[in-house]
mmCIF file with all atom_site columns, C-alpha atoms in Angstrom:
data_model
loop_
_atom_site.group_PDB
_atom_site.id
_atom_site.type_symbol
_atom_site.label_atom_id
_atom_site.label_alt_id
_atom_site.label_comp_id
_atom_site.label_asym_id
_atom_site.label_entity_id
_atom_site.label_seq_id
_atom_site.pdbx_PDB_ins_code
_atom_site.Cartn_x
_atom_site.Cartn_y
_atom_site.Cartn_z
_atom_site.occupancy
_atom_site.B_iso_or_equiv
_atom_site.pdbx_formal_charge
_atom_site.auth_seq_id
_atom_site.auth_comp_id
_atom_site.auth_asym_id
_atom_site.auth_atom_id
_atom_site.pdbx_PDB_model_num
ATOM 1   C CA . UNK A 1 1   ? -0.385  0.047   0.330   1.00 0.00 ? 277 UNK A CA 1
ATOM 2   C CA . UNK A 1 2   ? 1.696   3.124   -1.122  1.00 0.00 ? 278 UNK A CA 1
ATOM 3   C CA . UNK A 1 3   ? 1.730   6.132   1.745   1.00 0.00 ? 279 UNK A CA 1
ATOM 4   C CA . UNK A 1 4   ? -0.253  8.398   -0.385  1.00 0.00 ? 280 UNK A CA 1
ATOM 5   C CA . UNK A 1 5   ? -3.220  6.653   -0.593  1.00 0.00 ? 281 UNK A CA 1
ATOM 6   C CA . UNK A 1 6   ? -5.944  4.981   1.465   1.00 0.00 ? 282 UNK A CA 1
ATOM 7   C CA . UNK A 1 7   ? -6.898  2.336   -1.197  1.00 0.00 ? 283 UNK A CA 1
ATOM 8   C CA . UNK A 1 8   ? -4.923  0.795   -4.207  1.00 0.00 ? 284 UNK A CA 1
ATOM 9   C CA . UNK A 1 9   ? -7.170  -0.456  -6.737  1.00 0.00 ? 285 UNK A CA 1
ATOM 10  C CA . UNK A 1 10  ? -5.742  -2.630  -9.816  1.00 0.00 ? 286 UNK A CA 1
ATOM 11  C CA . UNK A 1 11  ? -8.022  -2.069  -13.025 1.00 0.00 ? 287 UNK A CA 1
ATOM 12  C CA . UNK A 1 12  ? -7.569  -4.073  -16.388 1.00 0.00 ? 288 UNK A CA 1
ATOM 13  C CA . UNK A 1 13  ? -8.127  -3.100  -20.147 1.00 0.00 ? 289 UNK A CA 1
ATOM 14  C CA . UNK A 1 14  ? -9.459  -5.877  -22.075 1.00 0.00 ? 290 UNK A CA 1
ATOM 15  C CA . UNK A 1 15  ? -10.810 -5.813  -25.370 1.00 0.00 ? 291 UNK A CA 1
ATOM 16  C CA . UNK A 1 16  ? -9.669  -6.822  -29.119 1.00 0.00 ? 292 UNK A CA 1
ATOM 17  C CA . UNK A 1 17  ? -6.467  -5.092  -30.615 1.00 0.00 ? 293 UNK A CA 1
ATOM 18  C CA . UNK A 1 18  ? -6.964  -1.508  -32.757 1.00 0.00 ? 294 UNK A CA 1
ATOM 19  C CA . UNK A 1 19  ? -10.212 -0.880  -29.933 1.00 0.00 ? 295 UNK A CA 1
ATOM 20  C CA . UNK A 1 20  ? -8.472  2.027   -28.270 1.00 0.00 ? 296 UNK A CA 1
ATOM 21  C CA . UNK A 1 21  ? -7.606  0.773   -24.980 1.00 0.00 ? 297 UNK A CA 1
ATOM 22  C CA . UNK A 1 22  ? -4.285  2.405   -24.949 1.00 0.00 ? 298 UNK A CA 1
ATOM 23  C CA . UNK A 1 23  ? -5.471  5.853   -25.927 1.00 0.00 ? 299 UNK A CA 1
ATOM 24  C CA . UNK A 1 24  ? -8.112  5.281   -23.102 1.00 0.00 ? 300 UNK A CA 1
ATOM 25  C CA . UNK A 1 25  ? -5.584  5.158   -20.756 1.00 0.00 ? 301 UNK A CA 1
ATOM 26  C CA . UNK A 1 26  ? -3.504  7.686   -22.086 1.00 0.00 ? 302 UNK A CA 1
ATOM 27  C CA . UNK A 1 27  ? -6.376  9.990   -22.184 1.00 0.00 ? 303 UNK A CA 1
ATOM 28  C CA . UNK A 1 28  ? -7.260  9.167   -18.454 1.00 0.00 ? 304 UNK A CA 1
ATOM 29  C CA . UNK A 1 29  ? -3.965  8.723   -16.764 1.00 0.00 ? 305 UNK A CA 1
ATOM 30  C CA . UNK A 1 30  ? -2.397  11.980  -18.831 1.00 0.00 ? 306 UNK A CA 1
ATOM 31  C CA . UNK A 1 31  ? -4.944  13.794  -21.052 1.00 0.00 ? 307 UNK A CA 1
ATOM 32  C CA . UNK A 1 32  ? -2.878  12.978  -23.825 1.00 0.00 ? 308 UNK A CA 1
ATOM 33  C CA . UNK A 1 33  ? -4.037  11.103  -26.937 1.00 0.00 ? 309 UNK A CA 1
ATOM 34  C CA . UNK A 1 34  ? -1.663  9.919   -29.991 1.00 0.00 ? 310 UNK A CA 1
ATOM 35  C CA . UNK A 1 35  ? -3.828  9.366   -33.439 1.00 0.00 ? 311 UNK A CA 1
ATOM 36  C CA . UNK A 1 36  ? -0.677  6.957   -34.437 1.00 0.00 ? 312 UNK A CA 1
ATOM 37  C CA . UNK A 1 37  ? -0.855  4.726   -31.239 1.00 0.00 ? 313 UNK A CA 1
ATOM 38  C CA . UNK A 1 38  ? 0.859   1.462   -31.638 1.00 0.00 ? 314 UNK A CA 1
ATOM 39  C CA . UNK A 1 39  ? -0.130  -1.961  -30.388 1.00 0.00 ? 315 UNK A CA 1
ATOM 40  C CA . UNK A 1 40  ? 0.561   -3.124  -27.036 1.00 0.00 ? 316 UNK A CA 1
ATOM 41  C CA . UNK A 1 41  ? 3.095   -5.537  -26.612 1.00 0.00 ? 317 UNK A CA 1
ATOM 42  C CA . UNK A 1 42  ? 2.312   -7.546  -23.452 1.00 0.00 ? 318 UNK A CA 1
ATOM 43  C CA . UNK A 1 43  ? 1.160   -5.320  -20.843 1.00 0.00 ? 319 UNK A CA 1
ATOM 44  C CA . UNK A 1 44  ? 1.775   -1.465  -19.690 1.00 0.00 ? 320 UNK A CA 1
ATOM 45  C CA . UNK A 1 45  ? 0.062   0.518   -17.052 1.00 0.00 ? 321 UNK A CA 1
ATOM 46  C CA . UNK A 1 46  ? -0.423  3.906   -15.425 1.00 0.00 ? 322 UNK A CA 1
ATOM 47  C CA . UNK A 1 47  ? -1.660  5.332   -11.834 1.00 0.00 ? 323 UNK A CA 1
ATOM 48  C CA . UNK A 1 48  ? -3.735  8.022   -11.229 1.00 0.00 ? 324 UNK A CA 1
ATOM 49  C CA . UNK A 1 49  ? -5.099  9.122   -7.626  1.00 0.00 ? 325 UNK A CA 1
ATOM 50  C CA . UNK A 1 50  ? -8.519  9.840   -7.038  1.00 0.00 ? 326 UNK A CA 1
ATOM 51  C CA . UNK A 1 51  ? -10.564 10.982  -4.051  1.00 0.00 ? 327 UNK A CA 1
ATOM 52  C CA . UNK A 1 52  ? -13.712 9.322   -3.555  1.00 0.00 ? 328 UNK A CA 1
ATOM 53  C CA . UNK A 1 53  ? -15.539 10.399  -0.268  1.00 0.00 ? 329 UNK A CA 1
ATOM 54  C CA . UNK A 1 54  ? -12.799 11.272  2.132   1.00 0.00 ? 330 UNK A CA 1
ATOM 55  C CA . UNK A 1 55  ? -10.495 8.336   1.017   1.00 0.00 ? 331 UNK A CA 1
ATOM 56  C CA . UNK A 1 56  ? -7.744  8.599   -1.765  1.00 0.00 ? 332 UNK A CA 1
ATOM 57  C CA . UNK A 1 57  ? -7.981  5.593   -4.626  1.00 0.00 ? 333 UNK A CA 1
ATOM 58  C CA . UNK A 1 58  ? -4.966  5.049   -6.172  1.00 0.00 ? 334 UNK A CA 1
ATOM 59  C CA . UNK A 1 59  ? -6.009  3.494   -9.053  1.00 0.00 ? 335 UNK A CA 1
ATOM 60  C CA . UNK A 1 60  ? -3.068  0.830   -10.789 1.00 0.00 ? 336 UNK A CA 1
ATOM 61  C CA . UNK A 1 61  ? -4.557  0.495   -15.000 1.00 0.00 ? 337 UNK A CA 1
ATOM 62  C CA . UNK A 1 62  ? -2.898  -2.332  -16.834 1.00 0.00 ? 338 UNK A CA 1
ATOM 63  C CA . UNK A 1 63  ? -3.543  -2.072  -20.515 1.00 0.00 ? 339 UNK A CA 1
ATOM 64  C CA . UNK A 1 64  ? -3.344  -5.796  -22.043 1.00 0.00 ? 340 UNK A CA 1
ATOM 65  C CA . UNK A 1 65  ? -2.483  -6.387  -25.253 1.00 0.00 ? 341 UNK A CA 1
ATOM 66  C CA . UNK A 1 66  ? -5.370  -7.377  -27.579 1.00 0.00 ? 342 UNK A CA 1
ATOM 67  C CA . UNK A 1 67  ? -3.502  -9.822  -30.015 1.00 0.00 ? 343 UNK A CA 1
ATOM 68  C CA . UNK A 1 68  ? -4.160  -13.658 -29.692 1.00 0.00 ? 344 UNK A CA 1
ATOM 69  C CA . UNK A 1 69  ? -0.617  -14.399 -29.717 1.00 0.00 ? 345 UNK A CA 1
ATOM 70  C CA . UNK A 1 70  ? -0.547  -12.632 -26.198 1.00 0.00 ? 346 UNK A CA 1
ATOM 71  C CA . UNK A 1 71  ? -2.983  -14.055 -24.425 1.00 0.00 ? 347 UNK A CA 1
ATOM 72  C CA . UNK A 1 72  ? -1.050  -16.780 -22.603 1.00 0.00 ? 348 UNK A CA 1
ATOM 73  C CA . UNK A 1 73  ? 1.019   -14.047 -21.020 1.00 0.00 ? 349 UNK A CA 1
ATOM 74  C CA . UNK A 1 74  ? -1.489  -11.424 -19.895 1.00 0.00 ? 350 UNK A CA 1
ATOM 75  C CA . UNK A 1 75  ? -4.162  -13.976 -18.471 1.00 0.00 ? 351 UNK A CA 1
ATOM 76  C CA . UNK A 1 76  ? -2.114  -14.173 -15.534 1.00 0.00 ? 352 UNK A CA 1
ATOM 77  C CA . UNK A 1 77  ? -2.477  -10.292 -14.971 1.00 0.00 ? 353 UNK A CA 1
ATOM 78  C CA . UNK A 1 78  ? -6.562  -10.690 -14.157 1.00 0.00 ? 354 UNK A CA 1
ATOM 79  C CA . UNK A 1 79  ? -4.970  -11.894 -10.676 1.00 0.00 ? 355 UNK A CA 1
ATOM 80  C CA . UNK A 1 80  ? -5.747  -9.464  -7.758  1.00 0.00 ? 356 UNK A CA 1
ATOM 81  C CA . UNK A 1 81  ? -7.744  -7.207  -10.597 1.00 0.00 ? 357 UNK A CA 1
ATOM 82  C CA . UNK A 1 82  ? -11.133 -5.725  -8.559  1.00 0.00 ? 358 UNK A CA 1
ATOM 83  C CA . UNK A 1 83  ? -12.440 -4.194  -11.940 1.00 0.00 ? 359 UNK A CA 1
ATOM 84  C CA . UNK A 1 84  ? -12.257 -4.247  -15.612 1.00 0.00 ? 360 UNK A CA 1
ATOM 85  C CA . UNK A 1 85  ? -13.028 -1.879  -18.705 1.00 0.00 ? 361 UNK A CA 1
ATOM 86  C CA . UNK A 1 86  ? -14.286 -4.358  -21.631 1.00 0.00 ? 362 UNK A CA 1
ATOM 87  C CA . UNK A 1 87  ? -13.874 -2.437  -24.666 1.00 0.00 ? 363 UNK A CA 1
ATOM 88  C CA . UNK A 1 88  ? -14.644 -2.661  -28.466 1.00 0.00 ? 364 UNK A CA 1
ATOM 89  C CA . UNK A 1 89  ? -14.559 -0.218  -31.296 1.00 0.00 ? 365 UNK A CA 1
ATOM 90  C CA . UNK A 1 90  ? -18.259 0.912   -32.572 1.00 0.00 ? 366 UNK A CA 1
ATOM 91  C CA . UNK A 1 91  ? -16.805 0.943   -36.287 1.00 0.00 ? 367 UNK A CA 1
ATOM 92  C CA . UNK A 1 92  ? -16.023 -2.765  -36.404 1.00 0.00 ? 368 UNK A CA 1
ATOM 93  C CA . UNK A 1 93  ? -18.233 -5.077  -35.841 1.00 0.00 ? 369 UNK A CA 1
ATOM 94  C CA . UNK A 1 94  ? -16.097 -7.880  -35.349 1.00 0.00 ? 370 UNK A CA 1
ATOM 95  C CA . UNK A 1 95  ? -14.852 -6.444  -31.842 1.00 0.00 ? 371 UNK A CA 1
ATOM 96  C CA . UNK A 1 96  ? -18.155 -6.430  -30.297 1.00 0.00 ? 372 UNK A CA 1
ATOM 97  C CA . UNK A 1 97  ? -18.486 -9.765  -31.524 1.00 0.00 ? 373 UNK A CA 1
ATOM 98  C CA . UNK A 1 98  ? -15.430 -10.867 -29.800 1.00 0.00 ? 374 UNK A CA 1
ATOM 99  C CA . UNK A 1 99  ? -16.803 -9.426  -26.290 1.00 0.00 ? 375 UNK A CA 1
ATOM 100 C CA . UNK A 1 100 ? -18.148 -13.027 -25.278 1.00 0.00 ? 376 UNK A CA 1
ATOM 101 C CA . UNK A 1 101 ? -14.514 -14.578 -25.381 1.00 0.00 ? 377 UNK A CA 1
ATOM 102 C CA . UNK A 1 102 ? -13.325 -11.633 -23.423 1.00 0.00 ? 378 UNK A CA 1
ATOM 103 C CA . UNK A 1 103 ? -16.138 -11.745 -20.628 1.00 0.00 ? 379 UNK A CA 1
ATOM 104 C CA . UNK A 1 104 ? -15.428 -15.916 -20.822 1.00 0.00 ? 380 UNK A CA 1
ATOM 105 C CA . UNK A 1 105 ? -11.657 -14.999 -20.142 1.00 0.00 ? 381 UNK A CA 1
ATOM 106 C CA . UNK A 1 106 ? -12.765 -12.525 -17.444 1.00 0.00 ? 382 UNK A CA 1
ATOM 107 C CA . UNK A 1 107 ? -15.063 -14.947 -15.590 1.00 0.00 ? 383 UNK A CA 1
ATOM 108 C CA . UNK A 1 108 ? -12.332 -17.638 -16.323 1.00 0.00 ? 384 UNK A CA 1
ATOM 109 C CA . UNK A 1 109 ? -9.290  -15.940 -14.873 1.00 0.00 ? 385 UNK A CA 1
ATOM 110 C CA . UNK A 1 110 ? -10.860 -12.933 -12.824 1.00 0.00 ? 386 UNK A CA 1
ATOM 111 C CA . UNK A 1 111 ? -12.286 -12.643 -9.582  1.00 0.00 ? 387 UNK A CA 1
ATOM 112 C CA . UNK A 1 112 ? -15.945 -13.622 -9.062  1.00 0.00 ? 388 UNK A CA 1
ATOM 113 C CA . UNK A 1 113 ? -16.657 -10.103 -7.732  1.00 0.00 ? 389 UNK A CA 1
ATOM 114 C CA . UNK A 1 114 ? -14.788 -7.933  -10.335 1.00 0.00 ? 390 UNK A CA 1
ATOM 115 C CA . UNK A 1 115 ? -16.211 -4.984  -11.499 1.00 0.00 ? 391 UNK A CA 1
ATOM 116 C CA . UNK A 1 116 ? -17.244 -4.493  -15.193 1.00 0.00 ? 392 UNK A CA 1
ATOM 117 C CA . UNK A 1 117 ? -17.806 -1.603  -17.325 1.00 0.00 ? 393 UNK A CA 1
ATOM 118 C CA . UNK A 1 118 ? -18.839 -2.324  -20.975 1.00 0.00 ? 394 UNK A CA 1
ATOM 119 C CA . UNK A 1 119 ? -17.253 0.425   -22.994 1.00 0.00 ? 395 UNK A CA 1
ATOM 120 C CA . UNK A 1 120 ? -17.787 1.302   -26.818 1.00 0.00 ? 396 UNK A CA 1
ATOM 121 C CA . UNK A 1 121 ? -15.075 3.461   -28.016 1.00 0.00 ? 397 UNK A CA 1
ATOM 122 C CA . UNK A 1 122 ? -14.562 5.605   -31.139 1.00 0.00 ? 398 UNK A CA 1
ATOM 123 C CA . UNK A 1 123 ? -17.856 7.172   -30.679 1.00 0.00 ? 399 UNK A CA 1
ATOM 124 C CA . UNK A 1 124 ? -16.654 10.398  -32.642 1.00 0.00 ? 400 UNK A CA 1
ATOM 125 C CA . UNK A 1 125 ? -16.943 8.181   -35.359 1.00 0.00 ? 401 UNK A CA 1
ATOM 126 C CA . UNK A 1 126 ? -20.618 8.038   -35.936 1.00 0.00 ? 402 UNK A CA 1
ATOM 127 C CA . UNK A 1 127 ? -20.573 8.050   -39.836 1.00 0.00 ? 403 UNK A CA 1
ATOM 128 C CA . UNK A 1 128 ? -18.818 4.550   -39.245 1.00 0.00 ? 404 UNK A CA 1
ATOM 129 C CA . UNK A 1 129 ? -20.777 3.064   -36.817 1.00 0.00 ? 405 UNK A CA 1
ATOM 130 C CA . UNK A 1 130 ? -21.256 -0.544  -37.024 1.00 0.00 ? 406 UNK A CA 1
ATOM 131 C CA . UNK A 1 131 ? -22.445 -1.278  -33.840 1.00 0.00 ? 407 UNK A CA 1
ATOM 132 C CA . UNK A 1 132 ? -25.762 0.456   -32.654 1.00 0.00 ? 408 UNK A CA 1
ATOM 133 C CA . UNK A 1 133 ? -25.927 1.898   -29.394 1.00 0.00 ? 409 UNK A CA 1
ATOM 134 C CA . UNK A 1 134 ? -28.674 -0.358  -28.641 1.00 0.00 ? 410 UNK A CA 1
ATOM 135 C CA . UNK A 1 135 ? -26.823 -3.293  -29.188 1.00 0.00 ? 411 UNK A CA 1
ATOM 136 C CA . UNK A 1 136 ? -24.293 -2.434  -26.446 1.00 0.00 ? 412 UNK A CA 1
ATOM 137 C CA . UNK A 1 137 ? -26.868 -1.539  -24.190 1.00 0.00 ? 413 UNK A CA 1
ATOM 138 C CA . UNK A 1 138 ? -28.821 -4.843  -24.750 1.00 0.00 ? 414 UNK A CA 1
ATOM 139 C CA . UNK A 1 139 ? -25.428 -6.777  -23.924 1.00 0.00 ? 415 UNK A CA 1
ATOM 140 C CA . UNK A 1 140 ? -24.920 -4.800  -20.712 1.00 0.00 ? 416 UNK A CA 1
ATOM 141 C CA . UNK A 1 141 ? -28.053 -5.294  -19.500 1.00 0.00 ? 417 UNK A CA 1
ATOM 142 C CA . UNK A 1 142 ? -27.641 -9.288  -20.538 1.00 0.00 ? 418 UNK A CA 1
ATOM 143 C CA . UNK A 1 143 ? -24.608 -9.673  -18.649 1.00 0.00 ? 419 UNK A CA 1
ATOM 144 C CA . UNK A 1 144 ? -25.803 -7.294  -15.690 1.00 0.00 ? 420 UNK A CA 1
ATOM 145 C CA . UNK A 1 145 ? -22.498 -4.975  -16.221 1.00 0.00 ? 421 UNK A CA 1
ATOM 146 C CA . UNK A 1 146 ? -22.821 -0.942  -16.378 1.00 0.00 ? 422 UNK A CA 1
ATOM 147 C CA . UNK A 1 147 ? -22.219 0.493   -20.242 1.00 0.00 ? 423 UNK A CA 1
ATOM 148 C CA . UNK A 1 148 ? -21.038 3.778   -21.995 1.00 0.00 ? 424 UNK A CA 1
ATOM 149 C CA . UNK A 1 149 ? -19.752 4.585   -25.218 1.00 0.00 ? 425 UNK A CA 1
ATOM 150 C CA . UNK A 1 150 ? -16.289 7.013   -25.155 1.00 0.00 ? 426 UNK A CA 1
ATOM 151 C CA . UNK A 1 151 ? -14.181 9.026   -27.363 1.00 0.00 ? 427 UNK A CA 1
ATOM 152 C CA . UNK A 1 152 ? -10.682 8.754   -26.264 1.00 0.00 ? 428 UNK A CA 1
ATOM 153 C CA . UNK A 1 153 ? -10.226 11.457  -29.284 1.00 0.00 ? 429 UNK A CA 1
ATOM 154 C CA . UNK A 1 154 ? -12.639 13.930  -28.197 1.00 0.00 ? 430 UNK A CA 1
ATOM 155 C CA . UNK A 1 155 ? -12.589 13.268  -24.645 1.00 0.00 ? 431 UNK A CA 1
ATOM 156 C CA . UNK A 1 156 ? -16.035 12.099  -24.389 1.00 0.00 ? 432 UNK A CA 1
ATOM 157 C CA . UNK A 1 157 ? -16.944 10.046  -21.120 1.00 0.00 ? 433 UNK A CA 1
ATOM 158 C CA . UNK A 1 158 ? -13.687 8.554   -20.784 1.00 0.00 ? 434 UNK A CA 1
ATOM 159 C CA . UNK A 1 159 ? -13.416 10.184  -17.076 1.00 0.00 ? 435 UNK A CA 1
ATOM 160 C CA . UNK A 1 160 ? -17.015 9.214   -16.565 1.00 0.00 ? 436 UNK A CA 1
ATOM 161 C CA . UNK A 1 161 ? -16.171 5.784   -17.617 1.00 0.00 ? 437 UNK A CA 1
ATOM 162 C CA . UNK A 1 162 ? -13.062 5.144   -15.155 1.00 0.00 ? 438 UNK A CA 1
ATOM 163 C CA . UNK A 1 163 ? -14.422 7.218   -12.402 1.00 0.00 ? 439 UNK A CA 1
ATOM 164 C CA . UNK A 1 164 ? -17.919 5.116   -12.430 1.00 0.00 ? 440 UNK A CA 1
ATOM 165 C CA . UNK A 1 165 ? -15.771 1.827   -12.350 1.00 0.00 ? 441 UNK A CA 1
ATOM 166 C CA . UNK A 1 166 ? -13.617 3.108   -9.391  1.00 0.00 ? 442 UNK A CA 1
ATOM 167 C CA . UNK A 1 167 ? -16.423 4.243   -7.343  1.00 0.00 ? 443 UNK A CA 1
ATOM 168 C CA . UNK A 1 168 ? -18.284 0.744   -8.019  1.00 0.00 ? 444 UNK A CA 1
ATOM 169 C CA . UNK A 1 169 ? -15.254 -1.103  -6.847  1.00 0.00 ? 445 UNK A CA 1
ATOM 170 C CA . UNK A 1 170 ? -15.019 1.307   -3.870  1.00 0.00 ? 446 UNK A CA 1
ATOM 171 C CA . UNK A 1 171 ? -18.286 0.119   -2.822  1.00 0.00 ? 447 UNK A CA 1
ATOM 172 C CA . UNK A 1 172 ? -18.067 -3.220  -3.263  1.00 0.00 ? 448 UNK A CA 1
ATOM 173 C CA . UNK A 1 173 ? -14.651 -3.369  -1.544  1.00 0.00 ? 449 UNK A CA 1
ATOM 174 C CA . UNK A 1 174 ? -16.377 -1.100  1.435   1.00 0.00 ? 450 UNK A CA 1
ATOM 175 C CA . UNK A 1 175 ? -19.672 -3.473  1.789   1.00 0.00 ? 451 UNK A CA 1
ATOM 176 C CA . UNK A 1 176 ? -16.759 -6.327  1.806   1.00 0.00 ? 452 UNK A CA 1
ATOM 177 C CA . UNK A 1 177 ? -15.185 -4.948  4.893   1.00 0.00 ? 453 UNK A CA 1
ATOM 178 C CA . UNK A 1 178 ? -18.143 -4.311  6.405   1.00 0.00 ? 454 UNK A CA 1
ATOM 179 C CA . UNK A 1 179 ? -19.359 -7.877  5.973   1.00 0.00 ? 455 UNK A CA 1
ATOM 180 C CA . UNK A 1 180 ? -16.051 -9.243  7.142   1.00 0.00 ? 456 UNK A CA 1
ATOM 181 C CA . UNK A 1 181 ? -16.263 -6.787  10.435  1.00 0.00 ? 457 UNK A CA 1
ATOM 182 C CA . UNK A 1 182 ? -19.757 -7.937  11.438  1.00 0.00 ? 458 UNK A CA 1
ATOM 183 C CA . UNK A 1 183 ? -18.449 -11.620 10.686  1.00 0.00 ? 459 UNK A CA 1
ATOM 184 C CA . UNK A 1 184 ? -15.455 -11.172 13.213  1.00 0.00 ? 460 UNK A CA 1
ATOM 185 C CA . UNK A 1 185 ? -17.548 -9.116  15.515  1.00 0.00 ? 461 UNK A CA 1
ATOM 186 C CA . UNK A 1 186 ? -20.131 -12.097 15.687  1.00 0.00 ? 462 UNK A CA 1
ATOM 187 C CA . UNK A 1 187 ? -17.296 -14.824 16.117  1.00 0.00 ? 463 UNK A CA 1
ATOM 188 C CA . UNK A 1 188 ? -16.142 -12.891 18.767  1.00 0.00 ? 464 UNK A CA 1
ATOM 189 C CA . UNK A 1 189 ? -19.102 -12.092 20.578  1.00 0.00 ? 465 UNK A CA 1
ATOM 190 C CA . UNK A 1 190 ? -20.214 -16.550 20.260  1.00 0.00 ? 466 UNK A CA 1
ATOM 191 C CA . UNK A 1 191 ? -16.249 -17.114 21.275  1.00 0.00 ? 467 UNK A CA 1
ATOM 192 C CA . UNK A 1 192 ? -17.030 -14.615 24.434  1.00 0.00 ? 468 UNK A CA 1
ATOM 193 C CA . UNK A 1 193 ? -20.758 -16.825 25.082  1.00 0.00 ? 469 UNK A CA 1
ATOM 194 C CA . UNK A 1 194 ? -18.770 -19.971 24.863  1.00 0.00 ? 470 UNK A CA 1
ATOM 195 C CA . UNK A 1 195 ? -16.310 -18.829 27.566  1.00 0.00 ? 471 UNK A CA 1
ATOM 196 C CA . UNK A 1 196 ? -19.122 -17.670 29.822  1.00 0.00 ? 472 UNK A CA 1
ATOM 197 C CA . UNK A 1 197 ? -20.956 -21.059 29.398  1.00 0.00 ? 473 UNK A CA 1
ATOM 198 C CA . UNK A 1 198 ? -17.722 -23.082 30.273  1.00 0.00 ? 474 UNK A CA 1
ATOM 199 C CA . UNK A 1 199 ? -17.244 -20.809 33.512  1.00 0.00 ? 475 UNK A CA 1
ATOM 200 C CA . UNK A 1 200 ? -20.649 -21.549 34.273  1.00 0.00 ? 476 UNK A CA 1
ATOM 201 C CA . UNK A 1 201 ? -20.159 -25.041 34.216  1.00 0.00 ? 477 UNK A CA 1
ATOM 202 C CA . UNK A 1 202 ? -17.018 -25.040 36.310  1.00 0.00 ? 478 UNK A CA 1
ATOM 203 C CA . UNK A 1 203 ? -18.647 -22.413 38.804  1.00 0.00 ? 479 UNK A CA 1
ATOM 204 C CA . UNK A 1 204 ? -21.682 -25.260 39.180  1.00 0.00 ? 480 UNK A CA 1
ATOM 205 C CA . UNK A 1 205 ? -19.191 -28.086 39.850  1.00 0.00 ? 481 UNK A CA 1
ATOM 206 C CA . UNK A 1 206 ? -17.098 -26.797 42.490  1.00 0.00 ? 482 UNK A CA 1
ATOM 207 C CA . UNK A 1 207 ? -20.460 -25.138 44.102  1.00 0.00 ? 483 UNK A CA 1
ATOM 208 C CA . UNK A 1 208 ? -21.544 -29.155 44.019  1.00 0.00 ? 484 UNK A CA 1
ATOM 209 C CA . UNK A 1 209 ? -18.320 -31.019 45.018  1.00 0.00 ? 485 UNK A CA 1
ATOM 210 C CA . UNK A 1 210 ? -18.262 -29.497 48.821  1.00 0.00 ? 486 UNK A CA 1
ATOM 211 C CA . UNK A 1 211 ? -21.756 -31.020 49.304  1.00 0.00 ? 487 UNK A CA 1
ATOM 212 C CA . UNK A 1 212 ? -20.610 -34.067 48.018  1.00 0.00 ? 488 UNK A CA 1
ATOM 213 C CA . UNK A 1 213 ? -17.970 -34.589 50.046  1.00 0.00 ? 489 UNK A CA 1
ATOM 214 C CA . UNK A 1 214 ? -20.300 -33.392 52.927  1.00 0.00 ? 490 UNK A CA 1
ATOM 215 C CA . UNK A 1 215 ? -22.961 -36.723 52.565  1.00 0.00 ? 491 UNK A CA 1
ATOM 216 C CA . UNK A 1 216 ? -19.821 -38.996 52.887  1.00 0.00 ? 492 UNK A CA 1
#
């Protein structure tokens, strides 16, 4: 845990190569965009600190390679991830059709309670759209995840998508901590009650013993 934050959340960006994952990361972490961005090889990551309530959350965002030849390497990076942005390109239907494969991988390697936000990127290219807004909404509803369309180039909804993900992770983490505390307190109470019962039994035995001796 870094000294300058209260929580450290690992987040992964996943989706086919060329959907704009790296530029989403650059835009959110540095407010930069590169038109000639090259495909990610392996994994890259960046940090950004966010204030959630009175807490400082540092998001550690991992940008994974979308090419098939890197999948054996990057699948291990799901370990410890609390959230994921699942990204497709609204101008390429094939990247939307690949989402089932990515969701399967998420559920195989990721935590069962991982927060997922579905992101349709490149919303600035409406004239080239191949995936309707309604298609993204329907899939998100079916898979019970959040959904947003973004444009890393125009900086549309990028901040909102990441902040929504981080806030949801914070909510899930807070609930888990509260549940763990409640369970711990319940166990402590049962232990105390158990000890009290043992003490009571011992006291009864000690009281009865002299009486038994006196009868003899």
